[in-house]
Amino acid sequence: MTSHPSRGALNPYAGMPEKPGFTLVSTDIQDGEPLPAELYGEGAGGSNRSPQLSWSDFPAETKSFAVTCFDPDAPTGSGFWHWAVANIPASVTDLPAGAGALGGGLLPEGAIMMPNEQREPAFVGAGPPEGTGVHHYWFVVHALDVEHIGIDPQATPAVLGFMMREAVLARAIIVATGEFGGAA
């Protein structure tokens, strides 16, 4: 994967096999730009709304997708998983804003949402602690060569990453930024 100035120094995919990219766009977020207020957590002045995402130009042999959002800049020593969805059918090429709501009512049939760091199967918005600088939110669509990842729906997003590592054909990435007080 090539480096990108908007993606910060902590690239969560740097130690993984390099994969080709494909197109990922959003009406809510832009690569290298600050998150809108709605994508912050409720405690940070936002509404925990996941962004709209659309993707195209993925490999023809794609059989499913997974979507993740990770903040490697969180002051935890292990980053912070905001969102993970597995088993999105290959026929689905977009998720509406709010698809990460608890209950997953806007997700396609068969998709499963993994628990975030707060142990809820939902999108949890940004909430960088004061004094931790700019955080980078890696929204990634993973094109996979399997129809389903056989994973316990209560497993963590890190386990999902491990389970799908051999199935990843390509990744599409938008890295948006956020910082303490960004939703205000």
Coordinates of N, CA and C in Angstrom, one line a residue:
M1 N 0.9 -1.2 0.0 CA 0.0 0.0 0.0 C 0.9 1.2 0.0
T2 N 0.6 2.2 -0.8 CA 1.4 3.4 -0.9 C 1.0 4.3 0.3
S3 N 2.0 5.1 0.7 CA 1.7 6.0 1.8 C 0.9 7.2 1.3
H4 N 0.2 7.9 2.1 CA -0.7 9.0 1.8 C -0.6 10.0 2.9
P5 N -0.3 11.2 2.6 CA -0.1 12.2 3.7 C -1.2 12.4 4.6
S6 N -2.5 12.2 4.1 CA -3.6 12.4 5.0 C -3.9 11.2 5.9
R7 N -3.1 10.1 5.7 CA -3.4 8.9 6.5 C -2.6 8.8 7.7
G8 N -1.8 9.7 8.1 CA -1.1 9.7 9.4 C 0.1 8.7 9.4
A9 N 0.8 8.7 10.5 CA 2.0 7.9 10.6 C 1.6 6.5 11.0
L10 N 0.5 6.3 11.6 CA 0.1 4.9 12.0 C -0.8 4.2 11.0
N11 N -0.2 3.5 10.1 CA -0.9 2.8 9.1 C -1.2 1.4 9.6
P12 N -2.5 1.1 9.9 CA -2.8 -0.2 10.4 C -2.6 -1.4 9.4
Y13 N -2.4 -1.1 8.2 CA -2.2 -2.2 7.2 C -0.7 -2.3 6.7
A14 N 0.2 -1.5 7.3 CA 1.6 -1.5 6.9 C 2.3 -2.8 7.1
G15 N 1.9 -3.6 8.0 CA 2.5 -4.9 8.2 C 1.8 -6.1 7.5
M16 N 0.8 -5.8 6.8 CA 0.1 -6.8 6.1 C 0.5 -6.9 4.6
P17 N 0.2 -8.0 3.9 CA 0.5 -8.0 2.5 C -0.2 -6.9 1.7
E18 N 0.6 -6.3 0.8 CA 0.0 -5.2 0.0 C -1.1 -5.7 -0.9
K19 N -2.2 -5.0 -1.0 CA -3.3 -5.3 -1.8 C -3.6 -4.1 -2.7
P20 N -4.2 -4.4 -3.9 CA -4.6 -3.3 -4.8 C -5.8 -2.6 -4.1
G21 N -5.9 -1.4 -4.6 CA -7.1 -0.5 -4.2 C -8.2 -0.6 -5.2
F22 N -9.3 0.0 -4.7 CA -10.4 0.3 -5.6 C -11.1 1.5 -5.2
T23 N -12.2 2.0 -5.8 CA -12.8 3.3 -5.5 C -13.8 3.2 -4.4
L24 N -13.6 4.1 -3.4 CA -14.5 4.3 -2.3 C -14.8 5.8 -2.2
V25 N -16.1 6.1 -2.2 CA -16.6 7.5 -2.1 C -17.6 7.6 -1.0
S26 N -17.9 8.8 -0.6 CA -18.9 9.1 0.4 C -19.5 10.5 0.3
T27 N -20.7 10.6 0.6 CA -21.3 11.9 0.6 C -21.1 12.6 2.0
D28 N -20.5 11.9 2.9 CA -20.3 12.4 4.3 C -18.8 12.6 4.6
I29 N -17.9 11.8 4.1 CA -16.5 12.0 4.5 C -15.6 12.1 3.3
Q30 N -14.5 12.7 3.4 CA -13.5 12.9 2.3 C -12.2 12.5 2.9
D31 N -11.3 11.9 2.0 CA -10.0 11.5 2.5 C -9.2 12.8 2.9
G32 N -8.7 12.7 4.1 CA -7.8 13.8 4.6 C -8.6 14.9 5.2
E33 N -9.9 14.9 5.2 CA -10.7 16.0 5.7 C -11.3 15.6 7.1
P34 N -11.7 16.7 7.9 CA -12.3 16.4 9.2 C -13.7 15.7 9.1
L35 N -14.0 14.9 10.0 CA -15.3 14.2 10.1 C -16.4 15.3 10.4
P36 N -17.5 15.1 9.8 CA -18.7 16.0 10.1 C -19.1 15.7 11.6
A37 N -19.8 16.6 12.2 CA -20.2 16.5 13.6 C -21.0 15.3 13.8
E38 N -21.9 14.9 12.9 CA -22.8 13.7 13.1 C -22.0 12.4 13.3
L39 N -20.7 12.3 12.8 CA -19.9 11.1 13.0 C -19.2 11.1 14.3
Y40 N -19.4 12.0 15.1 CA -18.8 12.0 16.5 C -19.7 11.3 17.4
G41 N -19.2 10.8 18.5 CA -20.0 10.1 19.5 C -21.0 11.1 20.2
E42 N -22.0 10.5 20.8 CA -23.0 11.4 21.5 C -22.3 12.2 22.6
G43 N -21.3 11.6 23.3 CA -20.6 12.3 24.4 C -19.7 13.3 23.9
A44 N -19.4 13.4 22.6 CA -18.5 14.4 22.0 C -19.3 15.3 21.1
G45 N -20.7 15.4 21.3 CA -21.5 16.3 20.6 C -22.1 15.8 19.2
G46 N -21.9 14.6 18.9 CA -22.4 14.0 17.7 C -23.5 13.1 17.9
S47 N -23.8 12.3 16.9 CA -25.0 11.4 16.9 C -24.6 9.9 16.6
N48 N -23.3 9.6 16.6 CA -22.9 8.2 16.3 C -23.5 7.7 15.0
R49 N -23.6 8.6 14.0 CA -24.1 8.1 12.7 C -23.0 7.7 11.8
S50 N -23.1 6.5 11.3 CA -22.1 6.0 10.4 C -22.3 6.7 9.0
P51 N -21.2 6.9 8.3 CA -21.2 7.6 7.0 C -21.8 6.8 5.9
Q52 N -22.3 7.5 4.9 CA -22.7 6.9 3.6 C -21.4 6.4 2.9
L53 N -21.4 5.2 2.4 CA -20.3 4.7 1.6 C -20.7 4.1 0.3
S54 N -20.0 4.3 -0.8 CA -20.2 3.7 -2.0 C -18.9 3.2 -2.6
W55 N -18.9 2.0 -3.3 CA -17.6 1.6 -3.8 C -17.8 1.0 -5.2
S56 N -16.8 1.0 -6.0 CA -16.8 0.4 -7.3 C -15.4 0.1 -7.8
D57 N -15.3 -0.5 -8.9 CA -14.0 -0.9 -9.5 C -13.2 -2.0 -8.7
F58 N -13.9 -2.8 -8.0 CA -13.3 -3.8 -7.2 C -13.1 -5.0 -8.1
P59 N -12.2 -6.0 -7.7 CA -11.9 -7.1 -8.5 C -13.2 -8.0 -8.9
A60 N -13.2 -8.4 -10.1 CA -14.3 -9.2 -10.6 C -14.6 -10.5 -9.8
E61 N -13.6 -11.0 -9.2 CA -13.8 -12.3 -8.5 C -14.2 -12.0 -7.0
T62 N -14.6 -10.8 -6.7 CA -15.1 -10.5 -5.3 C -16.4 -11.2 -5.1
K63 N -16.5 -11.9 -3.9 CA -17.7 -12.6 -3.5 C -18.4 -12.0 -2.3
S64 N -17.7 -11.1 -1.6 CA -18.4 -10.4 -0.5 C -17.5 -9.3 -0.1
F65 N -18.0 -8.4 0.8 CA -17.3 -7.3 1.3 C -17.4 -7.3 2.9
A66 N -16.4 -6.7 3.5 CA -16.4 -6.3 4.9 C -16.1 -4.8 5.0
V67 N -16.7 -4.1 5.9 CA -16.4 -2.7 6.1 C -16.0 -2.5 7.6
T68 N -14.9 -1.8 7.7 CA -14.4 -1.5 9.1 C -14.0 0.0 9.2
C69 N -14.0 0.4 10.5 CA -13.5 1.8 10.8 C -12.7 1.6 12.0
F70 N -11.4 2.1 11.9 CA -10.4 1.9 13.0 C -9.7 3.2 13.2
D71 N -9.4 3.5 14.4 CA -8.6 4.7 14.8 C -7.3 4.2 15.4
P72 N -6.2 4.2 14.7 CA -4.9 3.7 15.2 C -4.3 4.7 16.2
D73 N -4.8 6.0 16.2 CA -4.2 7.0 17.1 C -4.8 7.0 18.5
A74 N -5.8 6.2 18.8 CA -6.4 6.2 20.1 C -5.3 5.9 21.1
P75 N -5.3 6.5 22.3 CA -4.3 6.4 23.3 C -4.5 5.1 24.1
T76 N -4.5 3.9 23.4 CA -4.8 2.7 24.1 C -3.6 1.7 24.0
G77 N -2.7 1.9 23.0 CA -1.7 0.9 22.8 C -2.1 -0.1 21.7
S78 N -3.4 -0.1 21.4 CA -4.0 -1.1 20.4 C -5.0 -0.4 19.5
G79 N -5.1 0.9 19.5 CA -6.1 1.5 18.7 C -7.5 1.4 19.2
F80 N -8.5 1.7 18.3 CA -9.9 1.7 18.7 C -10.7 1.4 17.5
W81 N -11.5 0.2 17.6 CA -12.4 -0.2 16.6 C -13.7 0.5 16.8
H82 N -14.1 1.3 15.7 CA -15.4 2.0 15.8 C -16.5 1.2 15.1
W83 N -16.2 0.3 14.2 CA -17.2 -0.3 13.4 C -16.6 -1.5 12.6
A84 N -17.4 -2.5 12.5 CA -17.0 -3.7 11.6 C -18.3 -4.4 11.2
V85 N -18.4 -4.6 9.9 CA -19.5 -5.3 9.3 C -18.9 -6.4 8.3
A86 N -19.4 -7.6 8.5 CA -18.9 -8.7 7.7 C -20.0 -9.3 6.8
N87 N -19.7 -10.1 5.8 CA -20.6 -10.8 5.0 C -21.6 -9.9 4.2
I88 N -21.1 -8.8 3.7 CA -21.9 -8.0 2.8 C -21.9 -8.6 1.4
P89 N -23.0 -9.0 0.8 CA -23.0 -9.6 -0.5 C -22.3 -8.8 -1.5
A90 N -21.7 -9.5 -2.5 CA -21.0 -8.9 -3.6 C -21.9 -8.0 -4.4
S91 N -23.2 -8.2 -4.4 CA -24.1 -7.4 -5.2 C -24.4 -6.0 -4.5
V92 N -23.9 -5.9 -3.3 CA -24.2 -4.6 -2.6 C -22.9 -3.7 -2.7
T93 N -23.1 -2.5 -3.2 CA -22.0 -1.6 -3.5 C -22.1 -0.3 -2.8
D94 N -23.0 -0.2 -1.8 CA -23.1 1.0 -1.0 C -23.9 0.7 0.3
L95 N -23.6 1.5 1.3 CA -24.3 1.5 2.6 C -24.8 2.9 2.8
P96 N -26.1 3.1 3.2 CA -26.6 4.4 3.5 C -26.1 4.9 4.8
A97 N -26.1 6.2 4.9 CA -25.8 6.9 6.2 C -26.7 6.3 7.3
G98 N -26.1 5.9 8.4 CA -26.8 5.4 9.5 C -26.9 3.8 9.5
A99 N -26.3 3.2 8.5 CA -26.4 1.7 8.4 C -25.7 1.1 9.6
G100 N -24.9 1.8 10.4 CA -24.3 1.2 11.5 C -25.1 1.4 12.8
A101 N -26.3 1.8 12.7 CA -27.2 1.9 13.9 C -27.4 0.6 14.6
L102 N -27.5 0.6 15.9 CA -27.7 -0.6 16.7 C -28.9 -1.3 16.1
G103 N -28.8 -2.6 15.9 CA -29.8 -3.4 15.2 C -29.6 -3.7 13.8
G104 N -28.8 -2.8 13.1 CA -28.4 -3.0 11.7 C -29.6 -3.1 10.7
G105 N -30.6 -2.4 11.0 CA -31.8 -2.4 10.1 C -31.6 -2.0 8.7
L106 N -30.5 -1.1 8.4 CA -30.2 -0.7 7.1 C -29.1 -1.5 6.4
L107 N -28.6 -2.5 7.1 CA -27.6 -3.4 6.5 C -28.3 -4.4 5.5
P108 N -27.6 -4.9 4.5 CA -28.2 -5.9 3.6 C -28.4 -7.2 4.4
E109 N -29.3 -8.0 3.9 CA -29.6 -9.3 4.5 C -28.4 -10.2 4.5
G110 N -28.1 -10.8 5.6 CA -26.9 -11.7 5.7 C -25.7 -11.0 6.3
A111 N -25.7 -9.7 6.3 CA -24.5 -9.0 6.9 C -24.6 -9.0 8.4
I112 N -23.4 -9.1 9.0 CA -23.4 -9.1 10.5 C -22.5 -8.0 11.0
M113 N -22.9 -7.3 12.0 CA -22.2 -6.2 12.6 C -21.5 -6.7 13.9
M114 N -20.2 -6.5 13.9 CA -19.4 -7.0 15.1 C -19.5 -5.9 16.2
P115 N -19.3 -6.3 17.4 CA -19.2 -5.4 18.5 C -18.0 -4.4 18.4
N116 N -18.3 -3.1 18.6 CA -17.2 -2.1 18.6 C -16.5 -2.2 20.0
E117 N -15.6 -1.3 20.2 CA -14.8 -1.3 21.5 C -15.7 -1.1 22.7
Q118 N -16.9 -0.5 22.5 CA -17.8 -0.4 23.6 C -18.7 -1.6 23.8
R119 N -18.4 -2.7 23.0 CA -19.1 -4.0 23.1 C -20.5 -3.9 22.6
E120 N -20.8 -2.9 21.7 CA -22.1 -2.8 21.0 C -22.0 -3.1 19.5
P121 N -22.8 -4.0 19.0 CA -22.8 -4.2 17.5 C -23.4 -3.0 16.8
A122 N -22.6 -2.0 16.7 CA -23.0 -0.7 16.1 C -21.8 0.1 15.7
F123 N -22.0 1.2 15.0 CA -21.0 2.2 14.8 C -21.0 3.1 16.0
V124 N -19.8 3.4 16.5 CA -19.6 4.4 17.6 C -18.8 5.5 17.0
G125 N -19.2 6.7 17.2 CA -18.6 7.8 16.6 C -17.3 8.2 17.3
A126 N -16.6 9.2 16.7 CA -15.3 9.7 17.2 C -15.5 10.4 18.5
G127 N -14.5 10.3 19.3 CA -14.5 11.0 20.6 C -13.1 11.1 21.2
P128 N -12.2 11.7 20.4 CA -10.8 11.7 20.8 C -10.6 12.5 22.2
P129 N -9.9 11.9 23.1 CA -9.7 12.6 24.4 C -8.9 13.9 24.2
E130 N -9.1 14.8 25.1 CA -8.4 16.1 25.1 C -6.9 15.8 25.2
G131 N -6.1 16.6 24.4 CA -4.7 16.5 24.4 C -4.1 15.3 23.6
T132 N -4.9 14.6 22.8 CA -4.3 13.5 22.0 C -4.1 13.9 20.6
G133 N -4.3 15.1 20.2 CA -4.0 15.5 18.8 C -5.0 15.0 17.8
V134 N -4.6 15.1 16.6 CA -5.5 14.7 15.4 C -5.5 13.1 15.3
H135 N -6.7 12.6 15.2 CA -6.8 11.1 15.0 C -7.2 10.9 13.6
H136 N -6.9 9.7 13.1 CA -7.1 9.3 11.7 C -8.1 8.1 11.7
Y137 N -9.2 8.3 11.1 CA -10.3 7.3 11.1 C -10.3 6.6 9.7
W138 N -9.8 5.3 9.8 CA -9.6 4.5 8.6 C -10.9 3.8 8.3
F139 N -11.7 4.3 7.3 CA -12.9 3.6 6.8 C -12.4 2.8 5.6
V140 N -12.6 1.5 5.8 CA -12.1 0.5 4.7 C -13.1 -0.4 4.3
V141 N -13.2 -0.6 3.0 CA -14.1 -1.7 2.4 C -13.1 -2.7 1.9
H142 N -13.2 -3.9 2.4 CA -12.4 -5.0 2.0 C -13.1 -5.9 1.0
A143 N -12.6 -6.1 -0.2 CA -13.2 -7.0 -1.2 C -12.6 -8.4 -0.9
L144 N -13.5 -9.4 -0.7 CA -13.1 -10.7 -0.3 C -13.4 -11.8 -1.4
D145 N -12.6 -12.8 -1.4 CA -12.9 -13.9 -2.3 C -13.7 -15.1 -1.8
V146 N -14.4 -14.8 -0.7 CA -15.3 -15.8 -0.1 C -16.7 -15.1 0.1
E147 N -17.8 -15.9 0.1 CA -19.1 -15.4 0.3 C -19.4 -15.0 1.7
H148 N -18.8 -15.8 2.6 CA -19.0 -15.6 4.1 C -17.8 -15.8 4.9
I149 N -17.6 -15.0 5.9 CA -16.5 -15.2 6.9 C -17.2 -16.0 8.0
G150 N -16.8 -17.2 8.3 CA -17.5 -17.9 9.4 C -16.9 -17.4 10.7
I151 N -17.6 -16.5 11.3 CA -17.2 -15.9 12.5 C -18.3 -15.7 13.5
D152 N -18.1 -15.8 14.7 CA -19.0 -15.6 15.8 C -19.4 -14.1 15.8
P153 N -20.7 -13.8 15.7 CA -21.1 -12.4 15.6 C -20.7 -11.6 16.9
Q154 N -20.3 -12.3 18.0 CA -19.8 -11.6 19.2 C -18.3 -11.4 19.2
A155 N -17.6 -11.9 18.1 CA -16.2 -11.7 18.1 C -15.8 -10.3 17.8
T156 N -14.6 -9.9 18.1 CA -14.1 -8.6 18.0 C -13.8 -8.3 16.5
P157 N -13.7 -7.0 16.1 CA -13.2 -6.6 14.8 C -11.8 -7.1 14.5
A158 N -11.0 -7.2 15.6 CA -9.6 -7.7 15.4 C -9.7 -9.1 14.9
V159 N -10.6 -9.9 15.5 CA -10.7 -11.3 15.1 C -11.2 -11.4 13.7
L160 N -12.1 -10.5 13.3 CA -12.6 -10.5 11.9 C -11.4 -10.2 11.0
G161 N -10.6 -9.3 11.3 CA -9.4 -9.0 10.5 C -8.5 -10.2 10.3
F162 N -8.3 -11.0 11.4 CA -7.5 -12.2 11.3 C -8.2 -13.2 10.5
M163 N -9.5 -13.4 10.7 CA -10.3 -14.4 10.0 C -10.4 -14.2 8.4
M164 N -10.4 -12.9 8.1 CA -10.5 -12.6 6.6 C -9.2 -12.3 5.9
R165 N -8.0 -12.4 6.7 CA -6.8 -11.9 6.1 C -6.4 -12.6 4.8
E166 N -6.7 -13.9 4.7 CA -6.3 -14.7 3.5 C -7.3 -14.5 2.4
A167 N -8.5 -13.9 2.7 CA -9.5 -13.7 1.7 C -9.5 -12.4 1.0
V168 N -8.7 -11.4 1.5 CA -8.7 -10.0 1.0 C -8.1 -10.0 -0.4
L169 N -8.9 -9.5 -1.3 CA -8.4 -9.3 -2.7 C -7.9 -7.9 -2.9
A170 N -8.6 -6.9 -2.3 CA -8.3 -5.5 -2.5 C -9.0 -4.7 -1.3
R171 N -8.5 -3.5 -1.1 CA -9.0 -2.6 -0.1 C -9.2 -1.2 -0.7
A172 N -10.4 -0.6 -0.3 CA -10.7 0.8 -0.7 C -10.7 1.5 0.7
I173 N -10.0 2.7 0.7 CA -9.8 3.4 1.9 C -10.1 4.9 1.8
I174 N -10.8 5.4 2.8 CA -10.9 6.8 3.1 C -10.5 7.0 4.5
V175 N -9.5 7.9 4.7 CA -9.1 8.3 6.1 C -9.5 9.7 6.4
A176 N -10.4 9.8 7.3 CA -10.9 11.1 7.7 C -10.3 11.5 9.1
T177 N -10.3 12.7 9.5 CA -9.6 13.1 10.7 C -10.6 13.6 11.7
G178 N -10.2 13.6 13.0 CA -11.0 14.1 14.1 C -10.1 14.5 15.2
E179 N -10.6 15.4 16.1 CA -9.8 15.8 17.3 C -10.8 16.2 18.3
F180 N -10.3 16.3 19.6 CA -11.1 16.7 20.7 C -11.8 18.0 20.4
G181 N -13.1 18.1 20.6 CA -13.9 19.3 20.3 C -14.3 19.5 18.9
G182 N -14.0 18.5 18.0 CA -14.3 18.6 16.6 C -15.7 18.7 16.2
A183 N -16.6 18.1 17.1 CA -18.0 18.2 16.7 C -18.7 19.5 17.2
A184 N -18.0 20.3 18.0 CA -18.5 21.5 18.5 C -18.6 22.6 17.5

